[in-house]
PDB file of C-alpha atoms in Angstrom:
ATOM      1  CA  UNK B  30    -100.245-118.916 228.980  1.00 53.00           C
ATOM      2  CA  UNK B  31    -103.693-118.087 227.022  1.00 50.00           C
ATOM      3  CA  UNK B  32    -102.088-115.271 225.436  1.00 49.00           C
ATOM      4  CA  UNK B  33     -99.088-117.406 224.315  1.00 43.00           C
ATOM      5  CA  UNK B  34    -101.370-120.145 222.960  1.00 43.00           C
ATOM      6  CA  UNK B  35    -103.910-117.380 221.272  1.00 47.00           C
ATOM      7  CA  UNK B  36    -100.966-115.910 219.721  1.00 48.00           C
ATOM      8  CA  UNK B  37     -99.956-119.309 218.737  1.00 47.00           C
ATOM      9  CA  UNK B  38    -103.095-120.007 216.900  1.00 45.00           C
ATOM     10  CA  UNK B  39    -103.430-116.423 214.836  1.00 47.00           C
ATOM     11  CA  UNK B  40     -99.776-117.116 213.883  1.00 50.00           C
ATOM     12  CA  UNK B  41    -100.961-120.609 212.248  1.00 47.00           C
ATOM     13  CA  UNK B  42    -104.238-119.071 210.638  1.00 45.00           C
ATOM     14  CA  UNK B  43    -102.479-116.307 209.090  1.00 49.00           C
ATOM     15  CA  UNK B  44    -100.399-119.111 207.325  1.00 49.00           C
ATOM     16  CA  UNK B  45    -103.770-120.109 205.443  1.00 49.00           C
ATOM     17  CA  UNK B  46    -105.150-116.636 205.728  1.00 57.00           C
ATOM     18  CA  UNK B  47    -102.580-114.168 205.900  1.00 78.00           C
ATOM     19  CA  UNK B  48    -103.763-110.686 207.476  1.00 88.00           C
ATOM     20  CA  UNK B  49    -103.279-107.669 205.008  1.00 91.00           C
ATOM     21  CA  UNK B  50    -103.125-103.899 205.651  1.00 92.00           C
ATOM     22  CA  UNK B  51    -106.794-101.976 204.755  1.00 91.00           C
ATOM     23  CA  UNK B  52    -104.415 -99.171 203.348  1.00 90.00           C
ATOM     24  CA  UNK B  53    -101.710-101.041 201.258  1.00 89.00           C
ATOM     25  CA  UNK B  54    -103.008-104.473 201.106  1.00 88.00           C
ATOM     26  CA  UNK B  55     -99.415-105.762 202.007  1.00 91.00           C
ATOM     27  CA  UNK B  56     -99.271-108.824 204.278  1.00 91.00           C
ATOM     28  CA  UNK B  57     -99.101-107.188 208.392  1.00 92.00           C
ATOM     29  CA  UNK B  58     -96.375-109.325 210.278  1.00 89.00           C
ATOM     30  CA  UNK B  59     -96.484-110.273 214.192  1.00 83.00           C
ATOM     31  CA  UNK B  60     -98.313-107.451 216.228  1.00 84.00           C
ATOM     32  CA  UNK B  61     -99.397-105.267 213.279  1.00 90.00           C
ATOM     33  CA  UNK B  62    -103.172-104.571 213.459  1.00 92.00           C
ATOM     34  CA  UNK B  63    -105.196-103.933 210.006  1.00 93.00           C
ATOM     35  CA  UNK B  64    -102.884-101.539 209.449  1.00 94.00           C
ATOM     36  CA  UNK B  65     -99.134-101.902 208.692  1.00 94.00           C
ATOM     37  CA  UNK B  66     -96.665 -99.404 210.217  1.00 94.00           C
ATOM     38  CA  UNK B  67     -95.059 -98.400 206.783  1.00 95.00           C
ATOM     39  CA  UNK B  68     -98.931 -96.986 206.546  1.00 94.00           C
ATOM     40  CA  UNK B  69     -99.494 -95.292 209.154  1.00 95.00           C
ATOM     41  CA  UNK B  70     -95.872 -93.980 209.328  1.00 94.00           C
ATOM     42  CA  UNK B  71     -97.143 -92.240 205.837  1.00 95.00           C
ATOM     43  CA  UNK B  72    -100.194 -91.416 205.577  1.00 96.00           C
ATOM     44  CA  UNK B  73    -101.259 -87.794 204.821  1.00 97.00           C
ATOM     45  CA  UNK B  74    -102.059 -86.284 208.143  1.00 97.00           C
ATOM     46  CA  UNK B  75    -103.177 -82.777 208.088  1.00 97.00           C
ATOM     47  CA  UNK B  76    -102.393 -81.392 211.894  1.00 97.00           C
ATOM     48  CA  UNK B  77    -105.254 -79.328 211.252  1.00 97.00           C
ATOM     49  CA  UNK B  78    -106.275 -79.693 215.167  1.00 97.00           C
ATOM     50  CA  UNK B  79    -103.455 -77.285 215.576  1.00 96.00           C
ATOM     51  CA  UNK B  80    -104.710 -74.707 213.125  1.00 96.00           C
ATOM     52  CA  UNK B  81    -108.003 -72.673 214.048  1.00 95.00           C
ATOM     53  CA  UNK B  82    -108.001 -71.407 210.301  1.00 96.00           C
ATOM     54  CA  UNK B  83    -107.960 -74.616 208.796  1.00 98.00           C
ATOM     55  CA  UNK B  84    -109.858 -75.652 205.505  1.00 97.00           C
ATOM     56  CA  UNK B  85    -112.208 -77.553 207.285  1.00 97.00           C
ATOM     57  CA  UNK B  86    -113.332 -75.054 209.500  1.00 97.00           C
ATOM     58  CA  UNK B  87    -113.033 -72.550 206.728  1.00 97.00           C
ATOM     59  CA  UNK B  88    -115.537 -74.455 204.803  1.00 96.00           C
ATOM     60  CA  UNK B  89    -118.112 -73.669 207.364  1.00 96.00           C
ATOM     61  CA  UNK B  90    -117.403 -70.096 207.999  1.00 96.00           C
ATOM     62  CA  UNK B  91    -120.527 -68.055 206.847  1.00 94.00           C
ATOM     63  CA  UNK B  92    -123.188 -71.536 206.727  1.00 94.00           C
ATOM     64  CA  UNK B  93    -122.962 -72.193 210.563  1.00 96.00           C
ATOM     65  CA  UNK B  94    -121.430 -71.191 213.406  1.00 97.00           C
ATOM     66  CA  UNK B  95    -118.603 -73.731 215.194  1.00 98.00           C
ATOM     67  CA  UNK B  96    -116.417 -73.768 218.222  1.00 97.00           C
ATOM     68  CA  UNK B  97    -114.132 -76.216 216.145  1.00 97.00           C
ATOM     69  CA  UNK B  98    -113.276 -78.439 212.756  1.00 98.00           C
ATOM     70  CA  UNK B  99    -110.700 -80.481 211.365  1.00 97.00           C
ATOM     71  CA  UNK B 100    -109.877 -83.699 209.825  1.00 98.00           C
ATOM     72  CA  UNK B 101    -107.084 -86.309 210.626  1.00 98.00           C
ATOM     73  CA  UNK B 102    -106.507 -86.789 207.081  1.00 98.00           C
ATOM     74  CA  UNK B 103    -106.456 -85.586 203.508  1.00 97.00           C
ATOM     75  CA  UNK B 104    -108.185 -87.990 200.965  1.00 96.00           C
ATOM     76  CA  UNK B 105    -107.178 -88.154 197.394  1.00 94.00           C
ATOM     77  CA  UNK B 106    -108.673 -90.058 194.542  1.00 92.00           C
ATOM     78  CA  UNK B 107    -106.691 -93.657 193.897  1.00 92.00           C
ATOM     79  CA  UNK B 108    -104.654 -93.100 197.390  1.00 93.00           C
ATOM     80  CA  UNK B 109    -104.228 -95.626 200.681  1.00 93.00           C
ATOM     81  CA  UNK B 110    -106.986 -93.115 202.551  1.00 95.00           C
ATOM     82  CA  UNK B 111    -109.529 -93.579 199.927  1.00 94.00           C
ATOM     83  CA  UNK B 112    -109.033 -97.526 200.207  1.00 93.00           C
ATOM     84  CA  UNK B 113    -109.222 -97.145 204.133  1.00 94.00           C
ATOM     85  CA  UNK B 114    -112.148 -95.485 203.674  1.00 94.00           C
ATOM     86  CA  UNK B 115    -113.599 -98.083 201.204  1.00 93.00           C
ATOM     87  CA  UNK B 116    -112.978-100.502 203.346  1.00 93.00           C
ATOM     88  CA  UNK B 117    -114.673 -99.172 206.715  1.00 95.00           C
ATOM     89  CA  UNK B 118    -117.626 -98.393 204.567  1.00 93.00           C
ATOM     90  CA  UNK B 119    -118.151-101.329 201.939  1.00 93.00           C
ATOM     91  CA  UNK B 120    -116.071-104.337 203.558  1.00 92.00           C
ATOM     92  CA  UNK B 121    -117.461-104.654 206.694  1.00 93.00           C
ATOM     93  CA  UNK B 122    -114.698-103.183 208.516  1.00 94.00           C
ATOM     94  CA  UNK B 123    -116.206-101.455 211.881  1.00 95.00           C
ATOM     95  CA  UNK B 124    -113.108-102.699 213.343  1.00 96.00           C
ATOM     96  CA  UNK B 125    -111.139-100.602 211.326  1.00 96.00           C
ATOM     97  CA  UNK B 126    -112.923 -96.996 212.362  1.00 96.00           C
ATOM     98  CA  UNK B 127    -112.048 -98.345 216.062  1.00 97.00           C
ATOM     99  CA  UNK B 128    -108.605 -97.883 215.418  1.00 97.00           C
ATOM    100  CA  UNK B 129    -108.482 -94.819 213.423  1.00 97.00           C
ATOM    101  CA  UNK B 130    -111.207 -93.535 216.003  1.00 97.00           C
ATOM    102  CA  UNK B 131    -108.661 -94.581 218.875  1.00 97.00           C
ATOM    103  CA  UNK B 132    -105.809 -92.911 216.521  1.00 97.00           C
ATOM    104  CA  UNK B 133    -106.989 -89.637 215.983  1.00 98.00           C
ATOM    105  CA  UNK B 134    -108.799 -89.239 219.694  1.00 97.00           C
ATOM    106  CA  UNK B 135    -105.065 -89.212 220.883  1.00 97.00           C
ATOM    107  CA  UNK B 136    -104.230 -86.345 218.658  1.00 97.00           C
ATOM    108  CA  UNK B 137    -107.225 -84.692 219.273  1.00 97.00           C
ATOM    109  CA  UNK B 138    -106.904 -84.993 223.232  1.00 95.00           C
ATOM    110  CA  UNK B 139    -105.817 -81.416 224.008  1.00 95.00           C
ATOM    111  CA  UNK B 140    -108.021 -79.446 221.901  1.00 95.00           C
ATOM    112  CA  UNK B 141    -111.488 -81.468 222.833  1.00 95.00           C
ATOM    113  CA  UNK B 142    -110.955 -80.890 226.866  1.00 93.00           C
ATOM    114  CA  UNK B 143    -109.866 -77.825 226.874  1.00 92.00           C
ATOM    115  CA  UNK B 144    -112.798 -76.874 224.678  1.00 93.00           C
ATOM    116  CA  UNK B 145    -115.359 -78.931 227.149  1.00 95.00           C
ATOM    117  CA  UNK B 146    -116.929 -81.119 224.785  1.00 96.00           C
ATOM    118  CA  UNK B 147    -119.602 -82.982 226.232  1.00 97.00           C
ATOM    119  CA  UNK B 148    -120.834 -85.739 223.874  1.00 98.00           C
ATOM    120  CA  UNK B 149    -119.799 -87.236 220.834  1.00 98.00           C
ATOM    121  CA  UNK B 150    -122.718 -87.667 217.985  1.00 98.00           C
ATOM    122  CA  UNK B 151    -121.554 -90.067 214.958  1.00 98.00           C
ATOM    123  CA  UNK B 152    -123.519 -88.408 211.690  1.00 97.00           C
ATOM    124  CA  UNK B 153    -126.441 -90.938 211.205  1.00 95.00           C
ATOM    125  CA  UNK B 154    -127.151 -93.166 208.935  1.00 92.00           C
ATOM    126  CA  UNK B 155    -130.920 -93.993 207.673  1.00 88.00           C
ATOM    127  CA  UNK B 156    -132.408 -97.465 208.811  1.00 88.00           C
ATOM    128  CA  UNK B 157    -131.991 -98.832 205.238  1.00 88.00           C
ATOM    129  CA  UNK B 158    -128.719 -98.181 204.654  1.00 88.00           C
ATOM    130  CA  UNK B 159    -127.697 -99.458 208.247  1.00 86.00           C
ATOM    131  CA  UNK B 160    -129.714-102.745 208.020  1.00 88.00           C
ATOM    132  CA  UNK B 161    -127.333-103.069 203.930  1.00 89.00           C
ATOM    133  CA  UNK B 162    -124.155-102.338 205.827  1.00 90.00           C
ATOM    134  CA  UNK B 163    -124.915-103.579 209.324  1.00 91.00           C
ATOM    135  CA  UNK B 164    -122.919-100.453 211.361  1.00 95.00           C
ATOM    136  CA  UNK B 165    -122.673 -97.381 210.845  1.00 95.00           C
ATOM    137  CA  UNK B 166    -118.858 -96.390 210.086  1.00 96.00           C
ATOM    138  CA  UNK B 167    -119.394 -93.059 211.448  1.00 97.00           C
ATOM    139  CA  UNK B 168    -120.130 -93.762 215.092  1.00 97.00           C
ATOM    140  CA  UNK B 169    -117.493 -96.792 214.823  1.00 97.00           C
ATOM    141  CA  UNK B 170    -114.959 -94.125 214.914  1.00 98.00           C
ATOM    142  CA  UNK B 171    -116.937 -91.646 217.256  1.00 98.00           C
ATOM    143  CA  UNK B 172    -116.484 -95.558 219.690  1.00 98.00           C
ATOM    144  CA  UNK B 173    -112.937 -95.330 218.876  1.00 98.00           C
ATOM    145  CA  UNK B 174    -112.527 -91.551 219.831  1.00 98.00           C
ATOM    146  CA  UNK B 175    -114.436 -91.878 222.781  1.00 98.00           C
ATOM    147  CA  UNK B 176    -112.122 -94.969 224.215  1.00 97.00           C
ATOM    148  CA  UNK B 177    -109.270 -92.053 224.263  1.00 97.00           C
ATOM    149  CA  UNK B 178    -110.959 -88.861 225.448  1.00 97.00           C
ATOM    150  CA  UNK B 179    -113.355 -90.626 228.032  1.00 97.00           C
ATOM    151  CA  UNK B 180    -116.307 -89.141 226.202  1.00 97.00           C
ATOM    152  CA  UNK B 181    -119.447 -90.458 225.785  1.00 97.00           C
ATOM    153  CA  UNK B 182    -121.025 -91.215 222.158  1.00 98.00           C
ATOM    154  CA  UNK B 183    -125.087 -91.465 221.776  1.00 97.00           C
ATOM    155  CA  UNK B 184    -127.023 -92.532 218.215  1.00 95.00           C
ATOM    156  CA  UNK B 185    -130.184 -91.836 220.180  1.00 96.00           C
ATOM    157  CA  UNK B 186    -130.508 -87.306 219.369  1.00 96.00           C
ATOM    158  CA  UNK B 187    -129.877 -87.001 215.746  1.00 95.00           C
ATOM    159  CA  UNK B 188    -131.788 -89.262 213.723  1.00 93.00           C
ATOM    160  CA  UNK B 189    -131.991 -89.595 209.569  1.00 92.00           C
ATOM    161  CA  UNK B 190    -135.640 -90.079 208.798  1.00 84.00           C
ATOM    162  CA  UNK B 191    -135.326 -89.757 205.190  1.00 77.00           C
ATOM    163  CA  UNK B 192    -133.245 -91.779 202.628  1.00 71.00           C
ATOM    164  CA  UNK B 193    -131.101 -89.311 200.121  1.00 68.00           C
ATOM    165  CA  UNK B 194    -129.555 -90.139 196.894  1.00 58.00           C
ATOM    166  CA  UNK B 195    -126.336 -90.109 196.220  1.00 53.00           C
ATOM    167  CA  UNK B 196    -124.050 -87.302 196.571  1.00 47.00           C
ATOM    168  CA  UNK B 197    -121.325 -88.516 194.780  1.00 52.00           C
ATOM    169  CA  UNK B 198    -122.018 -86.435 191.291  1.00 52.00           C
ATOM    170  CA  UNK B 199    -123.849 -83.347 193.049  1.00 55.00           C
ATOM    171  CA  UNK B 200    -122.490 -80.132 193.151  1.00 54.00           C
ATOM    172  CA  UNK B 201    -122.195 -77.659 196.390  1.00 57.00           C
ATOM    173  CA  UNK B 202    -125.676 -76.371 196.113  1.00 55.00           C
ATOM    174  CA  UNK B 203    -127.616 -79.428 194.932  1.00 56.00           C
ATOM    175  CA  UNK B 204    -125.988 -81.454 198.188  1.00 57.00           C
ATOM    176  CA  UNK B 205    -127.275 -78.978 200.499  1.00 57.00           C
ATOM    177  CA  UNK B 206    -130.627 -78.983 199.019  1.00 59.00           C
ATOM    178  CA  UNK B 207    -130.101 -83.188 198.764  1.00 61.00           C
ATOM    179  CA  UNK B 208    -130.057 -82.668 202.833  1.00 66.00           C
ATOM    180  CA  UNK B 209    -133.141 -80.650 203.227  1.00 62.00           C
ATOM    181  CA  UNK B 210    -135.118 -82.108 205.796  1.00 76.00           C
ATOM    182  CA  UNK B 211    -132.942 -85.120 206.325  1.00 87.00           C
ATOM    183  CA  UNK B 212    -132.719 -85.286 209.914  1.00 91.00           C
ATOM    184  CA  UNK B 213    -134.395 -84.788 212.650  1.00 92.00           C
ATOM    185  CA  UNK B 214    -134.088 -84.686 216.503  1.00 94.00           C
ATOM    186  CA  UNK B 215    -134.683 -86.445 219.658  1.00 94.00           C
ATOM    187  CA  UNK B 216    -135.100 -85.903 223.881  1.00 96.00           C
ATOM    188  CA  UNK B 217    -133.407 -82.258 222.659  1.00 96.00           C
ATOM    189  CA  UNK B 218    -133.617 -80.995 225.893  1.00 96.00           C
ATOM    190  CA  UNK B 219    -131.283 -83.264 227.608  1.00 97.00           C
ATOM    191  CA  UNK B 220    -129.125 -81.486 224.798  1.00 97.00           C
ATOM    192  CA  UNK B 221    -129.393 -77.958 226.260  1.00 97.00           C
ATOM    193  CA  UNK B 222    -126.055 -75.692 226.982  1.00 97.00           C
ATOM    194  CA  UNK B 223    -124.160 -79.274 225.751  1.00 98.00           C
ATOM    195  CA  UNK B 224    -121.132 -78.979 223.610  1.00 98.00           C
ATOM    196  CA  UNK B 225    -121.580 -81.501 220.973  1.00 98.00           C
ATOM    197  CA  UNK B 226    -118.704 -83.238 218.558  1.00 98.00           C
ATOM    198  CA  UNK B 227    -120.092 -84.184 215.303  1.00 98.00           C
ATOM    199  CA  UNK B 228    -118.424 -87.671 213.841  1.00 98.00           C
ATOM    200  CA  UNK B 229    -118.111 -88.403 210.438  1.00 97.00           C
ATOM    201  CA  UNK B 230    -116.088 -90.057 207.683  1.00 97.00           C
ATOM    202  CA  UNK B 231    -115.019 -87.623 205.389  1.00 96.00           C
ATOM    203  CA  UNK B 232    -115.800 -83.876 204.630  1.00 96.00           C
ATOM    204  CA  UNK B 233    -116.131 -82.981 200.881  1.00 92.00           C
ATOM    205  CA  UNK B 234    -118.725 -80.059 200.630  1.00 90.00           C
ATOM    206  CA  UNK B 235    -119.686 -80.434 204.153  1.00 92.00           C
ATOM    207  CA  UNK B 236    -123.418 -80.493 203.403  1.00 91.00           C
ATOM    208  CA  UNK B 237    -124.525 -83.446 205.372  1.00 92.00           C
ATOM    209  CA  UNK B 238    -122.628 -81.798 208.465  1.00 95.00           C
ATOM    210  CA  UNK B 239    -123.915 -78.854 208.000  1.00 94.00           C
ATOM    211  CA  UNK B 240    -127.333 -79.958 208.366  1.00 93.00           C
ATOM    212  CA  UNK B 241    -126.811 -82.012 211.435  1.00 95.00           C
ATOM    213  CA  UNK B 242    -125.227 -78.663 212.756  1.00 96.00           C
ATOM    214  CA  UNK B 243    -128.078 -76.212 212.123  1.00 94.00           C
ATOM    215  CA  UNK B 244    -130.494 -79.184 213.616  1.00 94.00           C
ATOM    216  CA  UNK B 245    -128.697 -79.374 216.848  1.00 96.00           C
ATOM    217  CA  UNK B 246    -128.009 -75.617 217.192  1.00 96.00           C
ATOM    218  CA  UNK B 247    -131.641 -74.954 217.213  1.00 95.00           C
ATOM    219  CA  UNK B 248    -131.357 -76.430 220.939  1.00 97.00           C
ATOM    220  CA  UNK B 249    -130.691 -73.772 223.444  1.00 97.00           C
ATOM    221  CA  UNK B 250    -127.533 -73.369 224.208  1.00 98.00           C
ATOM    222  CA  UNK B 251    -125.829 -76.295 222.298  1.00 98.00           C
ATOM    223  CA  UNK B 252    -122.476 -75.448 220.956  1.00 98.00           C
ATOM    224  CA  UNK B 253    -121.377 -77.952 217.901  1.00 98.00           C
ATOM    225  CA  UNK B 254    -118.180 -78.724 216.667  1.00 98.00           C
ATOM    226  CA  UNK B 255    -116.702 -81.335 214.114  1.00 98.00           C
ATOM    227  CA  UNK B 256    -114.103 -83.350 213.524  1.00 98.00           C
ATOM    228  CA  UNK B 257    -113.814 -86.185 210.508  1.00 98.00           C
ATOM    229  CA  UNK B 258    -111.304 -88.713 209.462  1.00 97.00           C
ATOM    230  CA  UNK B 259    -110.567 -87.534 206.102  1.00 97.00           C
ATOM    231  CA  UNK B 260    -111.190 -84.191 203.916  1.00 97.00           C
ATOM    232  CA  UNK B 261    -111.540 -84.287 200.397  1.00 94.00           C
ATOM    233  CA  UNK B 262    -110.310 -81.280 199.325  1.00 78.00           C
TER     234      UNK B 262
END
């Protein structure tokens, strides 16, 4: 009966405050959730979990050594995936990596447990940027991967100690040297012989996650792999 009468009462909101799609911005009818199914029917999914070779893990080869990395979709300038992503990031959308998070974690099932990951690690975000946005998008979707594959997430080993500029205008080089020093690490040894997933948003140069890598493989024993929602390519 509360589920009728709940049901009931978003139904006579949304007539006030209809409930759009993050990707489209269309109106989402009975039972759609932030995003519609026309949208997630289409967007630009890359299979690259499926694909050892991919261009994410490609990017890497030769700057740091990974079991595996991929991305659940590609991002293009002016496209639905670049408005979901503006919208997790600047709209105060956590919600929204939760479900993307959940969505990808069931693609993703196979490949993570038969590689024994052991802990998920969301890319961090420094205090002052977390205290502007209030969340940190990154470990909202590591939360929404770890609902699927039943593995744990910590915030508390890889820390950002240092604010960076932008990296929006840098070029390859000047983004790795942008995330010099950038991060440090925490309680490493409860990290030792782990196999670590690395969470973040989207992979353009792959500088900030190639920082965090080379941090945590300095622990003994610590394989690192990555996986990211979107790759800018």
């Amino acid at each position: 009966m509360l589920h009728v009468v709940k049901q009931y009462a978003e139904d006579f909101l949304s007539l006030f405050f209809p409930k759009v799609c993050c990707a489209c911005g269309k109106h989402l009818i009975a039972y759609e959730n932030l995003l519609c199914t026309a949208c997630i029917y289409n967007l630009p999914y890359t299979n690259f979990h499926l694909q050892p070779d991919n261009p994410v893990a490609r990017q890497f080869w030769g700057r740091v050594p990974l079991v595996y990395a991929c991305a659940f979709l590609y991002f293009h300038k002016h496209t639905n995936v670049q408005d979901l992503i503006h919208q997790l990031k600047y709209k105060n959308k956590p919600e929204l990596g939760h479900l993307i998070g959940r969505m990808y974690g069931k693609v993703l099932h196979e490949l993570v447990h038969s590689s024994g990951t052991d802990l998920l690690i969301p890319v961090p975000l420094h205090h002052s940027r977390l205290n502007e946005r209030g969340y940190n998008q990154s470990n909202c979707i590591a939360v929404g991967l770890s609902s699927v594959l039943e593995i744990p997430v910590s915030e508390k080993y890889l820390l950002r100690h240092k604010a960076t500029d932008t990296q929006t205008h840098k070029n390859r080089f000047s983004r790795f040297e942008n995330m010099t020093e950038v991060f440090t690490l925490e309680h490493a040894h409860e990290l030792e012989g782990k196999h670590i997933l690395l969470v973040d948003d989207v992979v353009t140069t792959g500088a900030t996650l190639e920082a965090c890598a080379s941090m945590l493989l300095t622990i003994p024993g610590v394989r690192v792999s990555i996986v990211s929602i979107a790759f800018a390519h």
